[in-house]
GROMACS .gro file of C-alpha atoms in nm:
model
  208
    1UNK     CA    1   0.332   1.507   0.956
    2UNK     CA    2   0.557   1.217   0.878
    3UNK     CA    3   0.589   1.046   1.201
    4UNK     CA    4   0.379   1.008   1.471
    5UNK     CA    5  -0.037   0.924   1.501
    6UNK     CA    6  -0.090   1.245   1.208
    7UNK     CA    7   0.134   1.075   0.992
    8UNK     CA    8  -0.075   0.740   0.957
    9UNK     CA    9  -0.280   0.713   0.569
   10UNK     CA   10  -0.488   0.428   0.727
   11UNK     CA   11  -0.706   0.514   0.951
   12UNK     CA   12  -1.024   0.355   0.749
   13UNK     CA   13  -0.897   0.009   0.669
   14UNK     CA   14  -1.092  -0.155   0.905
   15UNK     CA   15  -1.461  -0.027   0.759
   16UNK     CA   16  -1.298  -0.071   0.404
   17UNK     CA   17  -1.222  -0.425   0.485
   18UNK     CA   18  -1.550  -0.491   0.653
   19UNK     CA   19  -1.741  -0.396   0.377
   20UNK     CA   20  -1.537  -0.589   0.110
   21UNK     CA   21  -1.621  -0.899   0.328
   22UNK     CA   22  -1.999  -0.780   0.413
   23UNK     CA   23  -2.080  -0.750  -0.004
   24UNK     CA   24  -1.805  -0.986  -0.158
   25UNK     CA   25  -1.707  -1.235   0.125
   26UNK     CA   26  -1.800  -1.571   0.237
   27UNK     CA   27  -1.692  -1.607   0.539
   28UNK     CA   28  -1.787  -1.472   0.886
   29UNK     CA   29  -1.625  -1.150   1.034
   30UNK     CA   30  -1.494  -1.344   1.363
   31UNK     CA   31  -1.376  -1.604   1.124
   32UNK     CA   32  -1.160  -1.363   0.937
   33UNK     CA   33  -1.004  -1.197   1.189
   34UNK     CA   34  -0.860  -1.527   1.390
   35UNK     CA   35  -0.536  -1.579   1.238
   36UNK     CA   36  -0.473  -1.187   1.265
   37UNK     CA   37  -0.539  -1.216   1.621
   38UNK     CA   38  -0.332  -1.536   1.645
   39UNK     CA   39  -0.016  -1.356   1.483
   40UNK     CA   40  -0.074  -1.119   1.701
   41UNK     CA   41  -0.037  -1.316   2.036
   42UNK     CA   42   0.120  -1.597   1.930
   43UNK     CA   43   0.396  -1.339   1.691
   44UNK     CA   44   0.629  -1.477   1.440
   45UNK     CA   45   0.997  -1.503   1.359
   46UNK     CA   46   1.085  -1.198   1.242
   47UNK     CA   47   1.332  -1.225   0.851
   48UNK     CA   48   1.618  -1.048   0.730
   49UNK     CA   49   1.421  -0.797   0.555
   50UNK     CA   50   1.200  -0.708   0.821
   51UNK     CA   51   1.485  -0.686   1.080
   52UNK     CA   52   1.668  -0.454   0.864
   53UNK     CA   53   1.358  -0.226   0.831
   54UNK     CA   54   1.307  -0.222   1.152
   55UNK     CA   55   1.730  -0.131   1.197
   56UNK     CA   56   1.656   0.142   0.980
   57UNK     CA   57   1.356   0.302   1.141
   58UNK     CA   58   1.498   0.258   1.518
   59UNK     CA   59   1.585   0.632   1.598
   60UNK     CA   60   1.192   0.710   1.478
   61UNK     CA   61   1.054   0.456   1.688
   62UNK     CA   62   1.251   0.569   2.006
   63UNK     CA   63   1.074   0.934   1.989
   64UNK     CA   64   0.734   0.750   2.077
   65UNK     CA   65   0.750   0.525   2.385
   66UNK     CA   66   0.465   0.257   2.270
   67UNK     CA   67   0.651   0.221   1.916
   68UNK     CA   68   0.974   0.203   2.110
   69UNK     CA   69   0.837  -0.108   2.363
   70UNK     CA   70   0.658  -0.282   2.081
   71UNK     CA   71   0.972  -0.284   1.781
   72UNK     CA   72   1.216  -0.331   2.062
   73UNK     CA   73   1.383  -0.622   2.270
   74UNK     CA   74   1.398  -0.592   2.590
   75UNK     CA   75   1.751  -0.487   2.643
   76UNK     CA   76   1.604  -0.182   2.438
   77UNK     CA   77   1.799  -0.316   2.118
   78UNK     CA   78   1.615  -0.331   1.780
   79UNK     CA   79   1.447  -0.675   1.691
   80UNK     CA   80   1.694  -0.950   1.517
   81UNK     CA   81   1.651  -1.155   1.269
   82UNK     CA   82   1.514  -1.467   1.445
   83UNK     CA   83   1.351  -1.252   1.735
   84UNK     CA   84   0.964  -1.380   1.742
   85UNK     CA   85   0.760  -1.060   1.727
   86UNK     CA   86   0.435  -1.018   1.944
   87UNK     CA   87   0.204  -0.754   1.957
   88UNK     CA   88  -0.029  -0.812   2.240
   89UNK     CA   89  -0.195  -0.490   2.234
   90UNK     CA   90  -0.278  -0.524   1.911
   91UNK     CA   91  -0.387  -0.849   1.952
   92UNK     CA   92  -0.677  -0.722   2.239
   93UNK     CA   93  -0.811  -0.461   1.968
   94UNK     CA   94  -0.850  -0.714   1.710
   95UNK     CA   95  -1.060  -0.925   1.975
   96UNK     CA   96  -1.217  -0.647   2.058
   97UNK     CA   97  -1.308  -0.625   1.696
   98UNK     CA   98  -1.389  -0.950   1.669
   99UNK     CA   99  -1.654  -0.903   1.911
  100UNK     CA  100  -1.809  -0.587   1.861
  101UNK     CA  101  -1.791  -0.555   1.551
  102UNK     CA  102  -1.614  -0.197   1.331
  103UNK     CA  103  -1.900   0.049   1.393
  104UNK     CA  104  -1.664   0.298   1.621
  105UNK     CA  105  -1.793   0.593   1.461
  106UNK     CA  106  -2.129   0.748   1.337
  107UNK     CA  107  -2.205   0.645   0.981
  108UNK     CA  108  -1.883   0.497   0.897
  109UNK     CA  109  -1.983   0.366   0.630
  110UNK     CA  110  -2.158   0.631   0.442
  111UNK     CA  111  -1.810   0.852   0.525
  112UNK     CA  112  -1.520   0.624   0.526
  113UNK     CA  113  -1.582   0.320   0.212
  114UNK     CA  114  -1.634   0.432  -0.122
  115UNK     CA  115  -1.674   0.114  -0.385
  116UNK     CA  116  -1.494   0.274  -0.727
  117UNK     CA  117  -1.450   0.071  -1.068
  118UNK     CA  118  -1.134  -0.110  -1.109
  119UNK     CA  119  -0.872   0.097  -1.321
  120UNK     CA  120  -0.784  -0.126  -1.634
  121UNK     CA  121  -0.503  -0.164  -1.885
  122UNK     CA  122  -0.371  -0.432  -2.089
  123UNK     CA  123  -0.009  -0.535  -2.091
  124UNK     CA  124   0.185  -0.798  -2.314
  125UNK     CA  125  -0.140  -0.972  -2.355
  126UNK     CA  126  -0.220  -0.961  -2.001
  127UNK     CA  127  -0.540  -0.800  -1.835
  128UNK     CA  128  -0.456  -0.597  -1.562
  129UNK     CA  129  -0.675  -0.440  -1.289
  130UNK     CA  130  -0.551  -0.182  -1.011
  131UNK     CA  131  -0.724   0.085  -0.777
  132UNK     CA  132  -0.828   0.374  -0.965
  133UNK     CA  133  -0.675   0.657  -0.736
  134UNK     CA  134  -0.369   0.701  -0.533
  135UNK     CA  135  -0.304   0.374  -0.360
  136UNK     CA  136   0.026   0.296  -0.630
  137UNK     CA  137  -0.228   0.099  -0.840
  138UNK     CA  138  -0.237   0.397  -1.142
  139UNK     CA  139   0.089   0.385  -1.079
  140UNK     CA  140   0.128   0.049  -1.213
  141UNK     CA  141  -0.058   0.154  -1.520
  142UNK     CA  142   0.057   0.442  -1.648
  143UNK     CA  143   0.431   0.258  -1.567
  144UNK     CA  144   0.268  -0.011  -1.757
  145UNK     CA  145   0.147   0.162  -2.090
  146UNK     CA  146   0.517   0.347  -2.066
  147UNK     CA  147   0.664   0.020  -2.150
  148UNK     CA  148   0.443  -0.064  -2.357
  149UNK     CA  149   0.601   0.054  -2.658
  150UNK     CA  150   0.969  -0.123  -2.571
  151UNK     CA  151   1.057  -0.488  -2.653
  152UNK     CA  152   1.168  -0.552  -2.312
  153UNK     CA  153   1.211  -0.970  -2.372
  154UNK     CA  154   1.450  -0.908  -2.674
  155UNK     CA  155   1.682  -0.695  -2.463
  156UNK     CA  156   1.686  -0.934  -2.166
  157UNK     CA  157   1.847  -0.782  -1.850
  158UNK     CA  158   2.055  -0.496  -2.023
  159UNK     CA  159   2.136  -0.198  -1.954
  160UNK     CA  160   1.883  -0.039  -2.193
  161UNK     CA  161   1.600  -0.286  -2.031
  162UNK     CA  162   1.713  -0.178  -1.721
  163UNK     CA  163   1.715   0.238  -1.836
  164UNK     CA  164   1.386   0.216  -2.011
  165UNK     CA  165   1.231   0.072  -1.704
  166UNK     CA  166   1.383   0.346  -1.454
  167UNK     CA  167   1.276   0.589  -1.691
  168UNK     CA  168   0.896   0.497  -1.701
  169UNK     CA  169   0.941   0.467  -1.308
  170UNK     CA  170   1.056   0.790  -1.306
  171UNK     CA  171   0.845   0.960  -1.503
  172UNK     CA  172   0.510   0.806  -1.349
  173UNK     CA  173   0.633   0.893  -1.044
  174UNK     CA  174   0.645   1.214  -1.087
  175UNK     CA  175   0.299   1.254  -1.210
  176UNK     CA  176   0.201   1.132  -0.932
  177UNK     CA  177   0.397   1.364  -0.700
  178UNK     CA  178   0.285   1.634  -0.901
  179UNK     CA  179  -0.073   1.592  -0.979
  180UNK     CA  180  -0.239   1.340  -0.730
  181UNK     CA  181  -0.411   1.393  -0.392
  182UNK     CA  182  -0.723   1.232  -0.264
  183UNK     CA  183  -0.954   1.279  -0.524
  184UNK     CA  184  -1.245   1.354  -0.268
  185UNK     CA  185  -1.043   1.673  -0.120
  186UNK     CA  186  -0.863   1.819  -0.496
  187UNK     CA  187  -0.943   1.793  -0.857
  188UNK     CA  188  -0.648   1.456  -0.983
  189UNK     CA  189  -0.678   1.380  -1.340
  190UNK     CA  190  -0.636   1.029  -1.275
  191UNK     CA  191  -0.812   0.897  -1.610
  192UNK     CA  192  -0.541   1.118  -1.786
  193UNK     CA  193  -0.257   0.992  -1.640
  194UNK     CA  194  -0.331   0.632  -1.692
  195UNK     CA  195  -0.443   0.700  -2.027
  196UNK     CA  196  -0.258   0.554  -2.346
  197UNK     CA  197  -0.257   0.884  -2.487
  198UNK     CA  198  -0.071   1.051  -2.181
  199UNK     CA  199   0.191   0.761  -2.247
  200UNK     CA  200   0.235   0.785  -2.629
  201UNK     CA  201   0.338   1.187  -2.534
  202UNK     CA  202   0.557   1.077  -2.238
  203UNK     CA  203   0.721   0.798  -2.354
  204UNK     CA  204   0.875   1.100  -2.614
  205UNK     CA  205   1.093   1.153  -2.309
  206UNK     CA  206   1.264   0.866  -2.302
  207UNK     CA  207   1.579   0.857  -2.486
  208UNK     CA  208   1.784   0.518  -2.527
   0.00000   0.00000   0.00000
């Protein structure tokens, strides 16, 4: 599905999140959740960029009557630029949170949070550290190690900086259209794609 309650990819952020506070965190759970809540309630001004997102996604939201009452002023109209946006729903489930806690279902956290090694490369002299699996973080990597190889600073905004870039994009792209799922459910050879190997045989592709 790509709209609608089957099409949402983030159903366990709330156990992933507790956990990352419970084992790396110093602060209390109903200390981290406050300002959440308070955007919630209190909503904020709304910016271009957000206004025209939400422009762009208005037919969608009108198919589902909650995501047509919460993105919507009340003339029915898309939000504006300027509009203050508040989600009070949203706000009483993150108090609700708050209070009780994110234990909702049977052994979330055996199910639901997985703690995985950081996937690393290095770049221009630069350390960098991304999700290993398909969150746009190998991505970044395997984009990363394309480029590797191209002296990017010396062409300045050009058109060949510009076409070796959208060529790396598009190539690591569709690797991970291709080959990537959730590595719990199918076999993803994430290690290969983000390996400097896999880039020295793509970057072939590229032609200036």
């Amino acid at each position: 599905a790509t709209s609608g309650i089957l099409s949402v990819t983030t159903w366990n952020t709330v156990a992933g999140l507790a956990v990352a506070l419970e084992q790396f965190g110093t602060m209390k759970w109903t200390t981290v959740i406050q300002p959440a809540i308070r955007y919630a309630e209190q909503g904020f001004v709304i910016g271009a960029d957000y206004a025209r997102a939400l422009r762009s996604a208005e037919e969608k939201f009108r198919k589902w009557p909650t995501s047509k009452s919460t993105y919507s002023r009340r003339d029915g109209g898309a939000l504006q630029e300027g509009d203050r946006f508040v989600q009070a729903e949203l706000a009483q489930s993150l108090r609700t949170l708050a209070t009780e806690g994110p234990e909702d279902l049977a052994e979330w956290r055996q199910r639901h949070v997985k703690l995985l090694k950081a996937a690393h490369t290095t770049y221009r002299g630069y350390d960098v550290y991304t999700a290993p699996i398909n969150t746009g973080g190998q991505n970044l990597i395997a984009i990363l190690n394309l480029l590797k190889e191209f002296d990017l600073p010396s062409a300045g905004f050009s058109a060949l900086s510009v076409h070796h870039m959208l060529e790396a994009y598009k190539l690591a792209f569709a690797d991970r259209l291709w080959y990537l799922g959730d590595p719990w459910m199918v076999e993803a050879p994430y290690a290969g794609i983000m390996s400097e190997a896999y880039a020295q045989e793509r970057r072939k592709l590229i032609d200036a």
